[in-house]
CSV table of C-alpha atoms and ligand atoms in Angstrom, one decimal:
chain,number,residue,atom,x,y,z
A,939,MET,CA,-10.0,-26.5,-4.5
A,940,ARG,CA,-10.7,-29.6,-6.7
A,941,ASP,CA,-13.7,-29.6,-9.2
A,942,ASN,CA,-16.0,-32.8,-9.9
A,943,PHE,CA,-13.4,-34.3,-12.0
A,944,GLY,CA,-10.4,-34.3,-9.6
A,945,ARG,CA,-8.6,-31.0,-11.3
A,946,ASN,CA,-6.9,-28.3,-8.6
A,947,ILE,CA,-8.8,-25.1,-10.2
A,948,ASP,CA,-5.8,-22.9,-8.5
A,949,TYR,CA,-5.7,-20.3,-11.7
A,950,MET,CA,-7.9,-17.6,-12.6
A,951,ARG,CA,-7.7,-15.1,-16.2
A,952,VAL,CA,-9.3,-11.3,-14.6
A,953,SER,CA,-10.5,-9.1,-17.7
A,954,ILE,CA,-10.7,-5.7,-16.2
A,955,THR,CA,-11.8,-4.0,-19.5
A,956,ASP,CA,-13.8,-4.9,-23.2
A,957,ARG,CA,-11.7,-2.0,-24.5
A,958,CYS,CA,-8.9,-2.0,-26.3
A,959,ASN,CA,-6.4,0.5,-28.4
A,960,LEU,CA,-6.2,-2.9,-31.0
A,961,ARG,CA,-9.3,-4.1,-33.2
A,962,CYS,CA,-7.6,-7.3,-33.5
A,963,ARG,CA,-10.0,-9.3,-37.0
A,964,TYR,CA,-10.6,-12.0,-34.9
A,965,CYS,CA,-11.1,-10.3,-31.4
A,966,MET,CA,-12.3,-7.1,-32.1
A,967,PRO,CA,-12.6,-5.5,-35.4
A,968,GLU,CA,-14.1,-2.0,-36.3
A,969,GLY,CA,-17.6,-1.2,-35.6
A,970,ALA,CA,-18.1,-3.6,-32.7
A,971,ARG,CA,-19.2,-1.7,-29.3
A,972,TRP,CA,-18.0,-1.0,-25.9
A,973,VAL,CA,-20.0,-2.1,-22.3
A,974,PRO,CA,-20.7,1.5,-20.3
A,975,MET,CA,-18.2,1.6,-17.5
A,976,SER,CA,-21.4,1.3,-14.8
A,977,GLU,CA,-21.2,-2.5,-16.6
A,978,ILE,CA,-17.8,-3.6,-15.4
A,979,LEU,CA,-17.1,-4.6,-12.7
A,980,THR,CA,-15.0,-2.0,-10.5
A,981,TYR,CA,-11.4,-2.6,-8.7
A,982,GLU,CA,-12.6,-2.4,-5.7
A,983,GLN,CA,-15.3,-5.9,-6.9
A,984,ILE,CA,-12.2,-7.5,-8.5
A,985,ILE,CA,-9.9,-7.2,-5.1
A,986,GLU,CA,-13.1,-8.9,-3.8
A,987,ILE,CA,-13.6,-11.5,-6.0
A,988,CYS,CA,-10.1,-12.3,-6.1
A,989,THR,CA,-9.7,-12.6,-2.2
A,990,GLU,CA,-12.8,-15.0,-2.4
A,991,ALA,CA,-11.1,-17.0,-4.7
A,992,ALA,CA,-8.2,-17.3,-3.3
A,993,ALA,CA,-9.4,-18.4,0.1
A,994,LEU,CA,-11.0,-21.4,-2.4
A,995,GLY,CA,-7.3,-21.8,-3.6
A,996,ILE,CA,-6.4,-20.0,-6.6
A,997,ARG,CA,-3.2,-19.0,-6.5
A,998,LYS,CA,-2.5,-17.1,-10.0
A,999,LEU,CA,-3.4,-14.7,-11.5
A,1000,LYS,CA,-3.6,-13.2,-15.1
A,1001,VAL,CA,-4.8,-9.8,-15.4
A,1002,THR,CA,-6.7,-9.8,-19.1
A,1003,GLY,CA,-9.0,-7.7,-21.4
A,1004,GLY,CA,-9.9,-6.1,-23.7
A,1005,GLU,CA,-6.5,-4.1,-23.1
A,1006,PRO,CA,-5.6,-4.0,-19.9
A,1007,LEU,CA,-3.4,-1.0,-19.8
A,1008,VAL,CA,-6.2,1.1,-21.2
A,1009,ARG,CA,-8.0,0.8,-17.8
A,1010,ARG,CA,-6.6,3.4,-15.4
A,1011,GLY,CA,-4.9,2.2,-12.9
A,1012,CYS,CA,-4.2,-1.0,-13.7
A,1013,PRO,CA,-0.5,-1.0,-12.7
A,1014,GLU,CA,-2.0,0.1,-9.1
A,1015,LEU,CA,-4.6,-3.3,-9.3
A,1016,ILE,CA,-1.8,-5.4,-10.0
A,1017,ARG,CA,-0.2,-4.3,-6.1
A,1018,ARG,CA,-3.4,-5.1,-4.6
A,1019,LEU,CA,-3.8,-8.5,-6.7
A,1020,LYS,CA,-0.4,-9.2,-5.3
A,1021,GLU,CA,-0.5,-8.4,-1.5
A,1022,ILE,CA,-4.1,-10.8,-1.9
A,1023,PRO,CA,-3.1,-13.5,1.0
A,1024,GLY,CA,-2.7,-16.8,-0.6
A,1025,ILE,CA,-1.9,-15.3,-4.5
A,1026,GLN,CA,1.7,-16.2,-5.4
A,1027,GLN,CA,1.4,-14.5,-8.9
A,1028,VAL,CA,0.1,-12.1,-11.3
A,1029,THR,CA,0.9,-12.0,-15.0
A,1030,MET,CA,-0.4,-10.3,-17.6
A,1031,THR,CA,-1.4,-10.6,-21.3
A,1032,THR,CA,-1.3,-7.2,-23.3
A,1033,ASN,CA,-0.3,-6.2,-26.8
A,1034,GLY,CA,2.0,-4.4,-25.9
A,1035,ILE,CA,1.4,-0.7,-26.8
A,1036,LEU,CA,1.6,0.5,-23.7
A,1037,LEU,CA,3.8,-1.8,-21.9
A,1038,SER,CA,7.3,0.2,-22.2
A,1039,GLN,CA,5.1,3.3,-20.7
A,1040,TYR,CA,3.7,1.2,-17.7
A,1041,MET,CA,6.8,-1.3,-17.8
A,1042,ASP,CA,8.9,-0.1,-14.3
A,1043,GLU,CA,5.2,1.1,-12.4
A,1044,LEU,CA,4.0,-2.8,-13.6
A,1045,LEU,CA,8.0,-3.9,-12.2
A,1046,ARG,CA,7.9,-2.1,-8.9
A,1047,ASN,CA,4.1,-3.2,-8.5
A,1048,GLY,CA,5.3,-6.8,-8.5
A,1049,LEU,CA,4.0,-8.1,-11.8
A,1050,ASP,CA,5.6,-11.6,-12.3
A,1051,GLY,CA,5.1,-12.0,-15.7
A,1052,VAL,CA,4.2,-10.6,-19.3
A,1053,ASN,CA,3.0,-12.5,-22.3
A,1054,ILE,CA,3.0,-10.1,-25.0
A,1055,SER,CA,0.0,-11.1,-28.1
A,1056,LEU,CA,2.5,-10.3,-31.6
A,1057,ASP,CA,0.9,-12.2,-34.7
A,1058,THR,CA,3.2,-11.3,-37.3
A,1059,LEU,CA,6.9,-9.6,-37.7
A,1060,ASP,CA,5.3,-8.5,-41.0
A,1061,ARG,CA,4.1,-4.8,-41.2
A,1062,GLU,CA,1.6,-4.6,-42.8
A,1063,ARG,CA,0.1,-7.9,-42.3
A,1064,TYR,CA,0.3,-6.6,-37.9
A,1065,ALA,CA,-1.6,-3.5,-39.7
A,1066,TRP,CA,-4.2,-5.6,-41.7
A,1067,ILE,CA,-4.7,-7.5,-38.3
A,1068,THR,CA,-5.1,-4.9,-35.9
A,1069,GLY,CA,-6.0,-1.8,-37.5
A,1070,SER,CA,-3.0,0.2,-36.0
A,1071,ASP,CA,0.5,1.0,-37.8
A,1072,SER,CA,2.4,0.0,-34.4
A,1073,LEU,CA,4.1,-2.8,-34.5
A,1074,ASP,CA,7.4,-0.5,-33.1
A,1075,GLU,CA,5.6,0.4,-30.3
A,1076,VAL,CA,5.0,-3.7,-29.7
A,1077,LEU,CA,8.8,-3.7,-30.2
A,1078,ASP,CA,10.1,-1.8,-28.0
A,1079,SER,CA,8.5,-3.1,-25.1
A,1080,ILE,CA,9.5,-7.1,-26.1
A,1081,MET,CA,13.2,-5.6,-25.4
A,1082,ARG,CA,12.4,-3.4,-22.6
A,1083,ALA,CA,10.5,-6.1,-21.4
A,1084,LEU,CA,13.8,-8.5,-21.7
A,1085,GLU,CA,15.7,-5.5,-20.5
A,1086,SER,CA,13.7,-5.6,-17.6
A,1087,GLY,CA,14.6,-9.5,-16.4
A,1088,ILE,CA,10.7,-10.0,-16.3
A,1089,LYS,CA,10.0,-13.2,-17.7
A,1090,VAL,CA,8.4,-12.6,-21.4
A,1091,LYS,CA,6.1,-14.7,-23.4
A,1092,ILE,CA,4.7,-14.0,-26.8
A,1093,ASN,CA,2.1,-15.3,-28.0
A,1094,SER,CA,1.0,-15.9,-31.7
A,1095,VAL,CA,-2.3,-16.4,-33.3
A,1096,LEU,CA,-1.7,-17.9,-36.9
A,1097,PHE,CA,-4.7,-18.0,-39.2
A,1098,GLY,CA,-5.1,-17.9,-43.0
A,1099,ASP,CA,-3.0,-18.9,-45.5
A,1100,GLU,CA,-0.6,-15.9,-45.6
A,1101,ALA,CA,-0.2,-16.8,-42.5
A,1102,SER,CA,1.9,-19.7,-43.4
A,1103,ASP,CA,5.4,-17.9,-43.5
A,1104,GLU,CA,4.7,-16.3,-40.4
A,1105,TRP,CA,5.8,-18.6,-38.1
A,1106,LYS,CA,9.6,-18.2,-39.4
A,1107,SER,CA,10.4,-15.0,-38.3
A,1108,LEU,CA,8.4,-15.6,-34.5
A,1109,VAL,CA,10.4,-18.7,-34.3
A,1110,LEU,CA,13.6,-17.0,-35.1
A,1111,MET,CA,12.6,-14.8,-31.9
A,1112,ALA,CA,13.9,-17.1,-29.7
A,1113,LYS,CA,17.1,-17.9,-30.8
A,1114,GLU,CA,19.0,-14.9,-29.9
A,1115,ARG,CA,16.8,-14.1,-26.3
A,1116,ASN,CA,15.5,-15.6,-23.9
A,1117,ILE,CA,12.2,-15.6,-24.7
A,1118,ASP,CA,9.1,-18.1,-25.1
A,1119,VAL,CA,7.5,-18.0,-28.5
A,1120,ARG,CA,4.3,-19.7,-28.1
A,1121,PHE,CA,2.3,-20.7,-31.0
A,1122,ILE,CA,-2.1,-20.3,-30.0
A,1123,GLU,CA,-4.7,-22.5,-32.1
A,1124,LEU,CA,-7.1,-19.8,-33.5
A,1125,MET,CA,-10.4,-20.7,-31.5
A,1126,PRO,CA,-13.9,-20.9,-33.0
A,1127,ILE,CA,-15.6,-18.1,-30.2
A,1128,GLY,CA,-17.0,-14.7,-31.5
A,1129,TYR,CA,-14.9,-13.5,-34.6
A,1130,GLY,CA,-12.8,-16.8,-34.2
A,1131,LYS,CA,-15.1,-18.4,-36.4
A,1132,THR,CA,-14.6,-17.0,-39.2
A,1133,PHE,CA,-10.7,-16.9,-40.1
A,1134,GLU,CA,-9.6,-20.1,-41.1
A,1135,PRO,CA,-6.7,-21.6,-37.9
A,1136,ILE,CA,-3.6,-23.0,-38.9
A,1137,SER,CA,-3.3,-26.3,-37.0
A,1138,ASN,CA,-0.4,-26.5,-34.3
A,1139,SER,CA,0.4,-29.6,-36.0
A,1140,ARG,CA,0.7,-28.8,-39.0
A,1141,LEU,CA,2.8,-26.3,-38.0
A,1142,MET,CA,5.1,-28.6,-36.1
A,1143,THR,CA,5.7,-30.5,-39.2
A,1144,MET,CA,6.8,-27.3,-41.4
A,1145,ILE,CA,9.4,-26.3,-37.9
A,1146,ARG,CA,10.8,-30.1,-38.0
A,1147,GLN,CA,11.7,-29.7,-41.6
A,1148,LEU,CA,13.2,-26.9,-40.9
A,1149,TYR,CA,14.5,-28.0,-37.9
A,1150,PRO,CA,15.1,-31.2,-37.5
A,1151,GLY,CA,16.6,-31.5,-34.0
A,1152,ILE,CA,13.3,-29.8,-32.5
A,1153,GLU,CA,13.1,-31.8,-29.2
A,1154,THR,CA,10.2,-31.7,-26.5
A,1155,ASP,CA,11.3,-29.2,-23.5
A,1156,GLU,CA,10.1,-30.7,-20.0
A,1157,SER,CA,10.9,-28.0,-18.0
A,1158,VAL,CA,8.2,-26.2,-16.3
A,1159,HIS,CA,7.4,-22.5,-18.2
A,1160,GLY,CA,4.1,-21.7,-16.8
A,1161,ASN,CA,0.5,-22.1,-15.6
A,1162,GLY,CA,-1.1,-23.6,-18.4
A,1163,PRO,CA,-1.1,-26.0,-21.3
A,1164,ALA,CA,1.7,-25.0,-23.7
A,1165,VAL,CA,3.6,-27.8,-24.9
A,1166,TYR,CA,7.3,-26.6,-25.0
A,1167,TYR,CA,10.2,-27.3,-27.6
A,1168,LYS,CA,13.8,-26.5,-27.9
A,1169,ILE,CA,15.5,-26.0,-30.6
A,1170,PRO,CA,19.4,-26.4,-30.8
A,1171,GLY,CA,21.4,-23.3,-30.0
A,1172,PHE,CA,17.9,-21.4,-29.0
A,1173,LYS,CA,18.0,-19.5,-26.2
A,1174,GLY,CA,14.8,-19.4,-26.1
A,1175,SER,CA,11.7,-22.0,-26.2
A,1176,ILE,CA,8.3,-22.8,-28.7
A,1177,GLY,CA,5.6,-23.6,-27.2
A,1178,PHE,CA,2.5,-24.6,-29.0
A,1179,ILE,CA,-1.6,-24.1,-27.1
A,1180,SER,CA,-3.6,-26.5,-29.4
A,1181,PRO,CA,-7.2,-26.4,-28.3
A,1182,ILE,CA,-8.8,-27.6,-31.0
A,1183,HIS,CA,-6.1,-30.3,-32.0
A,1184,GLY,CA,-4.7,-31.6,-28.4
A,1185,LYS,CA,-7.2,-31.1,-26.6
A,1186,PHE,CA,-6.2,-30.5,-23.2
A,1187,CYS,CA,-9.5,-30.2,-21.2
A,1188,HIS,CA,-8.1,-32.7,-18.7
A,1189,GLN,CA,-5.6,-30.9,-17.2
A,1190,CYS,CA,-7.6,-27.7,-17.3
A,1191,ASN,CA,-7.1,-25.4,-14.0
A,1192,ARG,CA,-8.6,-22.0,-14.7
A,1193,LEU,CA,-12.0,-19.9,-13.9
A,1194,ARG,CA,-12.1,-17.3,-16.4
A,1195,LEU,CA,-13.7,-13.3,-14.6
A,1196,THR,CA,-15.2,-11.2,-17.1
A,1197,SER,CA,-15.0,-7.3,-17.5
A,1198,LYS,CA,-18.5,-7.2,-16.5
A,1199,GLY,CA,-18.5,-9.9,-13.5
A,1200,ILE,CA,-19.3,-13.6,-14.8
A,1201,LEU,CA,-17.6,-16.1,-14.0
A,1202,LYS,CA,-17.2,-18.5,-16.4
A,1203,PRO,CA,-16.3,-22.4,-16.4
A,1204,CYS,CA,-15.0,-23.0,-19.5
A,1205,LEU,CA,-14.2,-20.7,-22.6
A,1206,CYS,CA,-16.4,-23.0,-25.0
A,1207,TYR,CA,-19.8,-22.6,-23.3
A,1208,GLY,CA,-21.9,-19.5,-22.4
A,1209,GLU,CA,-23.1,-20.5,-19.0
A,1210,GLY,CA,-21.7,-18.6,-16.5
A,1211,ILE,CA,-21.9,-16.8,-12.8
A,1212,ASP,CA,-23.2,-13.5,-12.1
A,1213,LEU,CA,-20.7,-11.8,-9.8
A,1214,LYS,CA,-21.4,-8.4,-10.7
A,1215,SER,CA,-25.2,-9.2,-9.3
A,1216,VAL,CA,-23.8,-10.3,-5.6
A,1217,PHE,CA,-22.6,-7.0,-5.1
A,1218,GLU,CA,-26.2,-5.6,-5.9
A,1219,ARG,CA,-27.7,-7.0,-2.9
A,1220,LYS,CA,-27.6,-5.6,0.7
A,1221,GLY,CA,-25.6,-6.9,3.5
A,1222,GLU,CA,-22.1,-8.8,3.5
A,1223,LYS,CA,-21.3,-10.3,0.4
A,1224,LYS,CA,-18.3,-12.6,1.4
A,1225,ASP,CA,-19.5,-15.6,1.9
A,1226,ASP,CA,-22.0,-15.0,-1.0
A,1227,ILE,CA,-19.4,-14.1,-3.8
A,1228,ARG,CA,-17.7,-17.4,-2.0
A,1229,ARG,CA,-20.0,-19.8,-2.6
A,1230,ALA,CA,-21.0,-18.3,-6.4
A,1231,ILE,CA,-17.2,-19.4,-6.9
A,1232,ARG,CA,-17.4,-22.6,-5.4
A,1233,GLN,CA,-20.1,-23.1,-7.4
A,1234,GLY,CA,-18.3,-22.2,-11.0
A,1235,ILE,CA,-15.8,-24.5,-9.6
A,1236,GLU,CA,-18.5,-26.9,-9.4
A,1237,MET,CA,-19.6,-26.6,-12.6
A,1238,LYS,CA,-16.8,-26.9,-14.6
A,1239,PRO,CA,-17.2,-29.5,-17.3
A,1240,GLU,CA,-15.0,-32.6,-18.6
A,1241,GLY,CA,-14.4,-30.7,-21.3
A,1242,HIS,CA,-14.7,-28.4,-24.7
A,1243,CYS,CA,-16.6,-29.1,-27.6
A,1244,PHE,CA,-15.0,-26.6,-29.9
A,1245,GLU,CA,-14.3,-30.1,-32.6
A,1246,LYS,CA,-18.3,-29.5,-33.0
A,1247,LYS,CA,-19.4,-26.2,-33.6
A,1248,GLU,CA,-22.7,-26.5,-33.5
A,1249,SER,CA,-22.2,-27.0,-29.9
A,1250,ILE,CA,-20.4,-24.4,-29.1
A,1251,THR,CA,-23.1,-22.0,-26.9
A,1252,GLU,CA,-20.3,-19.0,-26.0
A,1253,ASN,CA,-21.8,-16.3,-28.5
A,1254,LYS,CA,-19.6,-13.4,-26.4
A,1255,ASN,CA,-16.5,-12.1,-28.9
A,1256,MET,CA,-13.0,-13.0,-27.0
A,1257,ILE,CA,-12.6,-9.1,-26.1
A,1258,GLN,CA,-15.5,-9.6,-23.8
A,1259,ILE,CA,-14.1,-13.1,-21.9
A,1260,GLY,CA,-10.3,-12.0,-21.7
A,1261,GLY,CA,-8.6,-15.3,-23.9
B,948,SAM,N1,-5.1,-7.6,-25.2
B,948,SAM,C1,-4.3,-8.3,-24.6
B,948,SAM,C2,-3.6,-8.6,-25.4
B,948,SAM,O1,-3.9,-9.3,-27.0
B,948,SAM,O2,-2.9,-10.0,-25.5
B,948,SAM,C3,-5.4,-9.1,-23.3
B,948,SAM,C4,-6.7,-9.8,-24.2
B,948,SAM,S1,-6.6,-11.0,-25.8
B,948,SAM,C5,-8.7,-11.5,-25.8
B,948,SAM,C6,-6.1,-11.8,-25.4
B,948,SAM,C7,-5.1,-13.4,-26.2
B,948,SAM,O3,-6.6,-14.0,-26.8
B,948,SAM,C8,-4.6,-12.7,-27.4
B,948,SAM,O4,-3.1,-13.2,-27.4
B,948,SAM,C9,-5.6,-13.2,-28.4
B,948,SAM,O5,-4.6,-13.4,-29.6
B,948,SAM,C10,-6.1,-13.9,-28.3
B,948,SAM,N2,-7.2,-14.4,-28.8
B,948,SAM,C11,-8.5,-13.3,-29.3
B,948,SAM,N3,-9.2,-14.2,-29.9
B,948,SAM,C12,-8.9,-15.3,-29.6
B,948,SAM,C13,-9.7,-16.7,-30.3
B,948,SAM,N4,-10.5,-16.7,-31.2
B,948,SAM,N5,-8.3,-17.9,-30.7
B,948,SAM,C14,-7.9,-17.9,-30.0
B,948,SAM,N6,-6.8,-16.7,-29.6
B,948,SAM,C15,-7.8,-15.8,-29.7
B,949,SF4,FE1,-7.0,-5.9,-28.4
B,949,SF4,FE2,-6.3,-8.3,-27.3
B,949,SF4,FE3,-8.3,-8.6,-28.6
B,949,SF4,FE4,-6.3,-7.7,-30.3
B,949,SF4,S1,-6.4,-9.9,-29.3
B,949,SF4,S2,-8.6,-6.7,-29.9
B,949,SF4,S3,-5.0,-5.9,-28.4
B,949,SF4,S4,-7.9,-7.7,-26.9
């Protein structure tokens, strides 16, 4: 379905939990609280919402969280999402801790691709960012995913001065492997407001100094706003997702469904449509859900306002939204 600005909305990020086995400082630091399970959408409700979304033109789903793999039955949900008429692609974003354990089942159930979040290859910094000494598990999952032949992308958020050299080893991951390493600018959402982002333009300048041959990669890599580059001799590509310094709202194709069932038209604003409450009403829900999703698409604003922090109305943390 097209929104009021002519954009084709065909992609929905579906958060299935606000729980996580990590405590990334900019997302869900130590001490933050979970939402009770009774307030979280059931898998049945998620399937119903995605079915109606597909009827309105959503073709691609990204399962996210919290950490999606900590919710029991996640691989089975993937299978059911894949069966929805009209859905062409189901992918997942994960911190990678449990991925190798579930990889076979996820593949059998039709997972089309996986984004693994990894902000550093330095063991100490990894533990400092995430609160957990589990870098080895993540690296193991990356290798397992690559061996399986599924499309793998690494998502890295760089922040603070200490990260100024971080990119070097992350970029090198794309040298010998067919893997996209993508740098996402830290957004001023929730705890993200408390850290200094490293801009992708600054990062690109540093990468270009080391790899002057870096050039635009025109091939299509996915559903989103990433701009890709190739470094000569590298098997994989380097991507930049620059919500702050490279506003891409004119090509925004997405909706977000939070684990509590709020349909979010834009990451920047608190407005959303409460789809969970539709399930609390008596009678046939299908038409109400479809109407609410249509309304969500119509509510999409022309653009975000991350450049004007005082205009941001979203107060949730990223762990409640799903990235
Ligand atoms: N647990 C999974 C993971 O880490 O990939 C899925 C959920 S996590 C919220 C999804 C993505 O959002 C991660 O790549 C994470 O780094 C990113 N993220 C969290 N807070 C962010 C922020 N303030 N700005 C930019 N990206 C953020
Ligand atoms: Fe958990 Fe992902 Fe947030 Fe880290 S970024 S705390 S892994 S949800």
